[in-house]
N, CA, C, O and CB atoms as a CASP TS submission, in Angstrom:
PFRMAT TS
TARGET T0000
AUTHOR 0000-0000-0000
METHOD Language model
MODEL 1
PARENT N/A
ATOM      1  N   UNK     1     -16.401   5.072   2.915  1.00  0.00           N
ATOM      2  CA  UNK     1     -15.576   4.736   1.780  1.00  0.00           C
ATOM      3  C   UNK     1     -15.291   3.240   1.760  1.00  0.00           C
ATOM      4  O   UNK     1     -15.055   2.716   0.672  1.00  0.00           O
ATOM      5  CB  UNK     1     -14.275   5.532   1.808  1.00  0.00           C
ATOM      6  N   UNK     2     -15.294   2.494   2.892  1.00  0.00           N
ATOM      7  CA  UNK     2     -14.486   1.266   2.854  1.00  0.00           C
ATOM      8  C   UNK     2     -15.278  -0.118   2.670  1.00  0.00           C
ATOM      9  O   UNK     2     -14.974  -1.238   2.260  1.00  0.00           O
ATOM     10  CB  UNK     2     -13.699   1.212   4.151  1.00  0.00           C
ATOM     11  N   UNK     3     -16.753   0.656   3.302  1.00  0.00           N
ATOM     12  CA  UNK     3     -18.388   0.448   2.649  1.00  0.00           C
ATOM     13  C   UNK     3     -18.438   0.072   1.586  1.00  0.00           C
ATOM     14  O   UNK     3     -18.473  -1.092   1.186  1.00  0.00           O
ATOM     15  CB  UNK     3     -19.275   1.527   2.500  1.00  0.00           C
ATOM     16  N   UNK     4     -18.449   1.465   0.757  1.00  0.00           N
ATOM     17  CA  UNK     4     -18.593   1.550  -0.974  1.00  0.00           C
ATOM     18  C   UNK     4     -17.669   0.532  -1.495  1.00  0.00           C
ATOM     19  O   UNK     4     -18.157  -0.339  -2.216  1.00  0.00           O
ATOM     20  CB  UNK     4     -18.120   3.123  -1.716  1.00  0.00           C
ATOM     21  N   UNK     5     -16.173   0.504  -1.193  1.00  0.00           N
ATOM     22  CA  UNK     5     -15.347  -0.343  -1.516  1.00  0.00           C
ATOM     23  C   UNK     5     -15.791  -2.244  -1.187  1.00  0.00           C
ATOM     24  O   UNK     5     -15.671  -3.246  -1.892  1.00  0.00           O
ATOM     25  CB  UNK     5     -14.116   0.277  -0.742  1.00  0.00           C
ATOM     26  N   UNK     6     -16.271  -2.039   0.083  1.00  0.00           N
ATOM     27  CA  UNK     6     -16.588  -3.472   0.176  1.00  0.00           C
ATOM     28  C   UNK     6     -18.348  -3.874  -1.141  1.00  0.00           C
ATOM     29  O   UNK     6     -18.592  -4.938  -1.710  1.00  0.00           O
ATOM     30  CB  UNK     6     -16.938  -3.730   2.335  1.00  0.00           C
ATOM     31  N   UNK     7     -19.023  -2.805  -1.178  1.00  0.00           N
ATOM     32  CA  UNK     7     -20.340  -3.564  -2.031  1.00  0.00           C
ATOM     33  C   UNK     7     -20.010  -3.665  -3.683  1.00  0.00           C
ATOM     34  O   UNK     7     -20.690  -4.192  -4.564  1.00  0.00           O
ATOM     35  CB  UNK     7     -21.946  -2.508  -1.846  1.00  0.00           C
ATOM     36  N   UNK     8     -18.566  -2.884  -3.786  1.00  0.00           N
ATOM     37  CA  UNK     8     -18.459  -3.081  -5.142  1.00  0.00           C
ATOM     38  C   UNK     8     -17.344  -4.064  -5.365  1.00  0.00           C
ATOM     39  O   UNK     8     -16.762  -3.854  -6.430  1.00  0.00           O
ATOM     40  CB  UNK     8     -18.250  -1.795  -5.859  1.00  0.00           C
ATOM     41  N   UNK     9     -17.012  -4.782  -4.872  1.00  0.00           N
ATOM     42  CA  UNK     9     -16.332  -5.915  -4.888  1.00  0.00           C
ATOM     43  C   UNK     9     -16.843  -7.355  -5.155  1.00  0.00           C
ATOM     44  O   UNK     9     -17.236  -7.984  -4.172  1.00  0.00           O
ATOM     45  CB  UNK     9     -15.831  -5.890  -3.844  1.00  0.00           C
ATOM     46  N   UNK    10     -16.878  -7.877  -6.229  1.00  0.00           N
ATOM     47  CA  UNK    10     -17.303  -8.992  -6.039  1.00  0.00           C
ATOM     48  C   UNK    10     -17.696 -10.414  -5.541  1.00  0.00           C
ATOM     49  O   UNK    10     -16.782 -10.919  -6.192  1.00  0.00           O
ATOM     50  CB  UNK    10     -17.166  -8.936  -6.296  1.00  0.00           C
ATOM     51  N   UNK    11     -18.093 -11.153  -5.131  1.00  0.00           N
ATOM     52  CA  UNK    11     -18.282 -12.471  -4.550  1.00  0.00           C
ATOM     53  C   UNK    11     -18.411 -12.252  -3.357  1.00  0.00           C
ATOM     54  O   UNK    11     -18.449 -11.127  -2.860  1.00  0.00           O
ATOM     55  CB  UNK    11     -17.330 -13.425  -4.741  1.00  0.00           C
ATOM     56  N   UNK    12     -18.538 -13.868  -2.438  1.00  0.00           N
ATOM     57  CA  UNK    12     -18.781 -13.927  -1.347  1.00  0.00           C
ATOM     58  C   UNK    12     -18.265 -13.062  -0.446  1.00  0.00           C
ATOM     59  O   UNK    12     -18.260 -12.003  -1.073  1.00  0.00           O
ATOM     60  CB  UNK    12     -18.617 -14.885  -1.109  1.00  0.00           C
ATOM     61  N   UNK    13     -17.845 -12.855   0.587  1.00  0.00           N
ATOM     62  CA  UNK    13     -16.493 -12.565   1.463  1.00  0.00           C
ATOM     63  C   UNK    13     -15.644 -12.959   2.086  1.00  0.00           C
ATOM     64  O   UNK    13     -15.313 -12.370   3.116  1.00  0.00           O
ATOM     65  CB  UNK    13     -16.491 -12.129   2.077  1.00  0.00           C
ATOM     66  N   UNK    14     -15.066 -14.001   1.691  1.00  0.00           N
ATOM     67  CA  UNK    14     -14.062 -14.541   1.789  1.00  0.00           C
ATOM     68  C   UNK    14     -13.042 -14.339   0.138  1.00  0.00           C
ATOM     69  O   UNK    14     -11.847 -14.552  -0.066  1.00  0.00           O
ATOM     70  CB  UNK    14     -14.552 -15.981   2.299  1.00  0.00           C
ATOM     71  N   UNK    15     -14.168 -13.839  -0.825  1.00  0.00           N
ATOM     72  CA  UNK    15     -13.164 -13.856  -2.182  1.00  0.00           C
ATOM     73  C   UNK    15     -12.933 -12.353  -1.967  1.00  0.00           C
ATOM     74  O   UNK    15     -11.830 -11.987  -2.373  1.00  0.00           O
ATOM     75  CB  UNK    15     -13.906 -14.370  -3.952  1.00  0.00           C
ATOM     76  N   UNK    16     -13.756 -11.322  -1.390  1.00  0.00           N
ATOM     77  CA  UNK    16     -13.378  -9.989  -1.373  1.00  0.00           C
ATOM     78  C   UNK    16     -12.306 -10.303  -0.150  1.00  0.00           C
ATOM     79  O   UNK    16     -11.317  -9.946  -0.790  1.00  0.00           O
ATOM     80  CB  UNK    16     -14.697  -8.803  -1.121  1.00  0.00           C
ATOM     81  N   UNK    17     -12.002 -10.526   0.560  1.00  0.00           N
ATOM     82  CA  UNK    17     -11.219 -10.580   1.470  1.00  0.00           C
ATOM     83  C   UNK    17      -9.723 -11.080   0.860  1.00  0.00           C
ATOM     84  O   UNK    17      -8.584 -10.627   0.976  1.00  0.00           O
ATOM     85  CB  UNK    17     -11.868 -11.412   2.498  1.00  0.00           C
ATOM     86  N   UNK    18     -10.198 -12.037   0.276  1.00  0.00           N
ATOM     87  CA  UNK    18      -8.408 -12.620  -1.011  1.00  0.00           C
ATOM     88  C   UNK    18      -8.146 -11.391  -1.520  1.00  0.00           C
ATOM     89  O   UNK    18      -7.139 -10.828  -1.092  1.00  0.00           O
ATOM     90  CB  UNK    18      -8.628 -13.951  -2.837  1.00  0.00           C
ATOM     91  N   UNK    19      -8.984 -10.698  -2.543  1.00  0.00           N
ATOM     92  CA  UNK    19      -8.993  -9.368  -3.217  1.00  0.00           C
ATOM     93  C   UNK    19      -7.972  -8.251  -2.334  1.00  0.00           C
ATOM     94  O   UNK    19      -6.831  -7.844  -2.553  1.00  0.00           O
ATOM     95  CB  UNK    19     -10.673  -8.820  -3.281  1.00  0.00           C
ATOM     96  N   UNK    20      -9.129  -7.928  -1.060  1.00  0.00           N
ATOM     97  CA  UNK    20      -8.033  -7.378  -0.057  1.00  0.00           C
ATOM     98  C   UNK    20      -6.852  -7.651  -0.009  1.00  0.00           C
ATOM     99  O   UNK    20      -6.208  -6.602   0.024  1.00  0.00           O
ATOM    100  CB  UNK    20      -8.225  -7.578   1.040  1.00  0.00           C
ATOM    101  N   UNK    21      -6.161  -8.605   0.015  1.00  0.00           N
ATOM    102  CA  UNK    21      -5.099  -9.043   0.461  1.00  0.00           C
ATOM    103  C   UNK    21      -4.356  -8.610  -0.177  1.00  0.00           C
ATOM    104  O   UNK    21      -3.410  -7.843   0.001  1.00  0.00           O
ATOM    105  CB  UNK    21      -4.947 -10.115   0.602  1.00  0.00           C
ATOM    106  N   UNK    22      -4.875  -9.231  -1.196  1.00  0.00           N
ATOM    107  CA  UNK    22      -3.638  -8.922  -2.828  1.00  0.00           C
ATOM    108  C   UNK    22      -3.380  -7.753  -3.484  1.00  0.00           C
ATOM    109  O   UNK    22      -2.476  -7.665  -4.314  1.00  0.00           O
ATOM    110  CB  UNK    22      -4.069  -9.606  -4.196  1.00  0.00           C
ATOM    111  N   UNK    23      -4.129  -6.809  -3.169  1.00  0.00           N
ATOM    112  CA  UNK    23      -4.843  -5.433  -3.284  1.00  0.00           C
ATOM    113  C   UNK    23      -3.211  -5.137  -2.321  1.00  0.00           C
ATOM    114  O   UNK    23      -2.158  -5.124  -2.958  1.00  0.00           O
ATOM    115  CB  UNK    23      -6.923  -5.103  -2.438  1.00  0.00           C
ATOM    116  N   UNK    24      -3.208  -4.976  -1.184  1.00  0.00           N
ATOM    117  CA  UNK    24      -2.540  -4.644  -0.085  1.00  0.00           C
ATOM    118  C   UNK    24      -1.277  -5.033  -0.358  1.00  0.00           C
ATOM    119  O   UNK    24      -0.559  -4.071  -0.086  1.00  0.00           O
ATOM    120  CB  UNK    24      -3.039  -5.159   1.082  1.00  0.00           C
ATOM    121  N   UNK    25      -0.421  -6.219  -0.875  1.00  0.00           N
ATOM    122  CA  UNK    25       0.796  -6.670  -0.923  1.00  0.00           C
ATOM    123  C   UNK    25       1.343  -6.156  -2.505  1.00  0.00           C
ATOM    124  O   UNK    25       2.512  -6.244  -2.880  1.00  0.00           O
ATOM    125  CB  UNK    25       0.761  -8.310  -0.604  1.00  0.00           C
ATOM    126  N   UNK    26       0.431  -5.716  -3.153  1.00  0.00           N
ATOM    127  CA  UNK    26       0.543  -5.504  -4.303  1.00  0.00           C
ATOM    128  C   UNK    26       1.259  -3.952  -3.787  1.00  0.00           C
ATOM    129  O   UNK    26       2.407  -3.534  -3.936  1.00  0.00           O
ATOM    130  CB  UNK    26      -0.886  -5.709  -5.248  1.00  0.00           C
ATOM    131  N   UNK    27       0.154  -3.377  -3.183  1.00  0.00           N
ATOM    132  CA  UNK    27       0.648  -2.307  -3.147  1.00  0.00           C
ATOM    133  C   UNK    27       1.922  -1.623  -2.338  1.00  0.00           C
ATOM    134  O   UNK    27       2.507  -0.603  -2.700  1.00  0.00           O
ATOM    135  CB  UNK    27      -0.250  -1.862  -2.965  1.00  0.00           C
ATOM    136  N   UNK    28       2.188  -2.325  -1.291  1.00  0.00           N
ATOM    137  CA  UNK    28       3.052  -2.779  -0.234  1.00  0.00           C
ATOM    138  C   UNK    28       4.344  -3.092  -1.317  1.00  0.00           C
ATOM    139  O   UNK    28       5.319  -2.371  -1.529  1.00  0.00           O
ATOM    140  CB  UNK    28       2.364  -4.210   0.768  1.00  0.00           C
ATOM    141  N   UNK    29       4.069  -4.191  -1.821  1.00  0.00           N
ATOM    142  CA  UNK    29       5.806  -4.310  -3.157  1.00  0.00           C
ATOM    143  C   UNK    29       5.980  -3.039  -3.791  1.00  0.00           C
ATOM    144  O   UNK    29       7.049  -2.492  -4.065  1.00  0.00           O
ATOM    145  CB  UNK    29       5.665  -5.571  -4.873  1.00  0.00           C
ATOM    146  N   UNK    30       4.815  -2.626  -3.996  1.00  0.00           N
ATOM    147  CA  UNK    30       5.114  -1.172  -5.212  1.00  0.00           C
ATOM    148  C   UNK    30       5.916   0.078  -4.192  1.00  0.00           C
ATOM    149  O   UNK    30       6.853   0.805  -4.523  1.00  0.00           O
ATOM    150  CB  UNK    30       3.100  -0.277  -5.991  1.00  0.00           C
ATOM    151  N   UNK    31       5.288   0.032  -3.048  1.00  0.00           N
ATOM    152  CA  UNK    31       5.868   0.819  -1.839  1.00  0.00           C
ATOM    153  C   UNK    31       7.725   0.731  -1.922  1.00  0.00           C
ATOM    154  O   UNK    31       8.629   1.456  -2.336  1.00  0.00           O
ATOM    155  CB  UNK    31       5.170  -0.023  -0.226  1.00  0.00           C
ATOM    156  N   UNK    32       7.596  -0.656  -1.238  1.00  0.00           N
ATOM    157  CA  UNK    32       9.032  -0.847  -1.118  1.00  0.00           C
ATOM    158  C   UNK    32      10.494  -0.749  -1.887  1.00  0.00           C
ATOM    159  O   UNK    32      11.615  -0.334  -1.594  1.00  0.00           O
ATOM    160  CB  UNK    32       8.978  -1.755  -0.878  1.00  0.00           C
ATOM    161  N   UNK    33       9.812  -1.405  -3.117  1.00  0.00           N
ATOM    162  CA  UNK    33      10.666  -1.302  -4.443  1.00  0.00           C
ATOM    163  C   UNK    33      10.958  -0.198  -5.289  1.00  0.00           C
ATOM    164  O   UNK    33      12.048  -0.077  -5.849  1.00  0.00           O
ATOM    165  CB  UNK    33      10.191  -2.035  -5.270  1.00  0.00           C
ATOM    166  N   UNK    34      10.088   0.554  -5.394  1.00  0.00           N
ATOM    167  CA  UNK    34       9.900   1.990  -6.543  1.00  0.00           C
ATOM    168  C   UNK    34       9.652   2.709  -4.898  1.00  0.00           C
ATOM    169  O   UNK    34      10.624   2.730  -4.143  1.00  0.00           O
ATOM    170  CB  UNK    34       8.070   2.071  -8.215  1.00  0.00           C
ATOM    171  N   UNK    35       8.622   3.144  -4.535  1.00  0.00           N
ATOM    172  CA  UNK    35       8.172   4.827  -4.199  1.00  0.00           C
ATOM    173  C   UNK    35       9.766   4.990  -2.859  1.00  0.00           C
ATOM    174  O   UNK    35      10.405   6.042  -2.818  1.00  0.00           O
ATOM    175  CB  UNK    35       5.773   5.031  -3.127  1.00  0.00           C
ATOM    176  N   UNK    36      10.113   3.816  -1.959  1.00  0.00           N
ATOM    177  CA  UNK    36      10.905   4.597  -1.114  1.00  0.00           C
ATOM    178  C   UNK    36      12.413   4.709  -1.894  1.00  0.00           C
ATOM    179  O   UNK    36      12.919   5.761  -2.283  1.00  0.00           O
ATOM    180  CB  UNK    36      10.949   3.877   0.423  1.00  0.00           C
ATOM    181  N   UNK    37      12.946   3.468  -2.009  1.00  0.00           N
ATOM    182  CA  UNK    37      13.839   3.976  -2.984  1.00  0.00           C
ATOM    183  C   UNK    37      14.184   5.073  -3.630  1.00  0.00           C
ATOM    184  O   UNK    37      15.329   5.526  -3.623  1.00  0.00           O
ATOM    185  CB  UNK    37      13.727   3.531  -3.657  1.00  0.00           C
ATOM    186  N   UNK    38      12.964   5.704  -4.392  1.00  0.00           N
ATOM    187  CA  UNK    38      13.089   7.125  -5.322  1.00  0.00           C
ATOM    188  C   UNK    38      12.839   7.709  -4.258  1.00  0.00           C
ATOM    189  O   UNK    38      13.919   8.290  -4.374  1.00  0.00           O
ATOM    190  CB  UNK    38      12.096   7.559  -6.676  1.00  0.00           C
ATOM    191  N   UNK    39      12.281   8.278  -2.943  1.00  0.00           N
ATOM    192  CA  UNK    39      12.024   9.071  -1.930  1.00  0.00           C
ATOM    193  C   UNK    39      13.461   9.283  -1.146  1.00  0.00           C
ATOM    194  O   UNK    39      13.868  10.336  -0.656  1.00  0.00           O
ATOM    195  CB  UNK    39      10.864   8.443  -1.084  1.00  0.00           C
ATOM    196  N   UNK    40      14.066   8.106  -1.156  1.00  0.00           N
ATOM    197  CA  UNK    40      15.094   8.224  -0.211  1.00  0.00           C
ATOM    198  C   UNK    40      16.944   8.380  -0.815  1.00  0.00           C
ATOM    199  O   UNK    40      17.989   8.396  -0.165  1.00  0.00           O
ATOM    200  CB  UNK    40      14.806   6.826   0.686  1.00  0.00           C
ATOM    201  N   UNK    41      16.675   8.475  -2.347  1.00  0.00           N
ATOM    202  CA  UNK    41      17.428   9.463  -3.057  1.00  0.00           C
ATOM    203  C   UNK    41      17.028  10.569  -3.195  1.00  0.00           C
ATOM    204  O   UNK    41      17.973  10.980  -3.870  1.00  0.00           O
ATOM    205  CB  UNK    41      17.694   9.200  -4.101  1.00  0.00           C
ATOM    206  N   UNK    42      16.116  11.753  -3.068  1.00  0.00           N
ATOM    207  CA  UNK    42      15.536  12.748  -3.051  1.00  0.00           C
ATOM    208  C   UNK    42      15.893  13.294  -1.905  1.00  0.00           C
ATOM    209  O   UNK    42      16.101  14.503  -2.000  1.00  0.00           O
ATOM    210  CB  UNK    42      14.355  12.629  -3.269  1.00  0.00           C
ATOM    211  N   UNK    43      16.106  12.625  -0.366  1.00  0.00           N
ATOM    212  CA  UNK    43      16.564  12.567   1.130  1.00  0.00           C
ATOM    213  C   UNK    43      17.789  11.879   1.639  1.00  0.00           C
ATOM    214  O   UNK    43      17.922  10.658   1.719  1.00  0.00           O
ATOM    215  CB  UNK    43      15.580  11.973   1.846  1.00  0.00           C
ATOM    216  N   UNK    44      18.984  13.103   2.093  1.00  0.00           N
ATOM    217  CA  UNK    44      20.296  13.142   2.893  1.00  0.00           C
ATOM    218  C   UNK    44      19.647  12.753   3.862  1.00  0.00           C
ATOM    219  O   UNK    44      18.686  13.444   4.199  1.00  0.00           O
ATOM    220  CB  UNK    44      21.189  14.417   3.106  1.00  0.00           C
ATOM    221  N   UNK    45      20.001  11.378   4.713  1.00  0.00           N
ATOM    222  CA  UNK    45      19.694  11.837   6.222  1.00  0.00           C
ATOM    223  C   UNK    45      21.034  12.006   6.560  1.00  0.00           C
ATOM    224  O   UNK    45      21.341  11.491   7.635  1.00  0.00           O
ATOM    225  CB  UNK    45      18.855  10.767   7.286  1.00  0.00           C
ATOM    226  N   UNK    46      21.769  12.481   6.058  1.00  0.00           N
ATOM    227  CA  UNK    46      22.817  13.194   6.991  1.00  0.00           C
ATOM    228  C   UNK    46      23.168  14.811   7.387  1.00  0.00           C
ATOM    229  O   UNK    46      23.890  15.359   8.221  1.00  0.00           O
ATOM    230  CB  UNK    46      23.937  12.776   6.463  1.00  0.00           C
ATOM    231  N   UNK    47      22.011  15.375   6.039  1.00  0.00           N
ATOM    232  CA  UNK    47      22.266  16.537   6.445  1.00  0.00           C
ATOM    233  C   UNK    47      20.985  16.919   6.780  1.00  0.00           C
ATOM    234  O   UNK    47      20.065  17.177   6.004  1.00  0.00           O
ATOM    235  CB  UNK    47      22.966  17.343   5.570  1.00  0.00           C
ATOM    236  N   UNK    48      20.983  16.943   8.147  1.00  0.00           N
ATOM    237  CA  UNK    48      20.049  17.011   9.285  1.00  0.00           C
ATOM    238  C   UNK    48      20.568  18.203   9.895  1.00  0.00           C
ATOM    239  O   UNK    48      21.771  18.246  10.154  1.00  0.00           O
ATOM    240  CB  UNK    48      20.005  15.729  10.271  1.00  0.00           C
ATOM    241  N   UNK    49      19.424  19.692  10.301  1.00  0.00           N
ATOM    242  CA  UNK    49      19.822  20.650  11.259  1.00  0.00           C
ATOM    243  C   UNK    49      18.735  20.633  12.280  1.00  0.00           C
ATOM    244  O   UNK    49      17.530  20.386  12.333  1.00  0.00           O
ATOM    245  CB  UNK    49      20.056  22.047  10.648  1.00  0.00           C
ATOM    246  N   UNK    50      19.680  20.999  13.047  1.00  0.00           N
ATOM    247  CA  UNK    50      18.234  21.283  14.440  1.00  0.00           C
ATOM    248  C   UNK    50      18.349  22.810  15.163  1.00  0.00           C
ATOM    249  O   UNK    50      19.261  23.345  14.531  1.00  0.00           O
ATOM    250  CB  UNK    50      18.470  19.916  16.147  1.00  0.00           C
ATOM    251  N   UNK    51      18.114  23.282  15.661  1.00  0.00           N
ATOM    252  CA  UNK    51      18.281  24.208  16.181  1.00  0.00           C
ATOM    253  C   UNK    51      17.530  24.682  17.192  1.00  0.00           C
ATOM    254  O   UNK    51      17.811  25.758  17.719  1.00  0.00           O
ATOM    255  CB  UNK    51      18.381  24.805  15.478  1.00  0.00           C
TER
END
């Protein structure tokens, strides 16, 4: 997969590698800001059982 991902990427490799990057922090902000936020109103960690 990461193959396929690298031959369909354009330019040298050092510009697929920028791509990477930005690819990654992009998705990393979207992480932090939106998905845990809404995950971690959905989740008490206080009401925790063990047994």
């Amino acid at each position: 997969m990461y193959a396929a991902l690298w031959r369909v990427l354009p330019g040298p490799w050092w510009v697929r590698v920028l791509i990477l990057l930005v690819a990654a922090a992009v998705i990393l902000y979207a992480l932090f800001f939106f998905v845990f936020p809404w995950v971690s109103a959905l989740i008490d960690p206080q009401d925790v059982t063990v047994q």
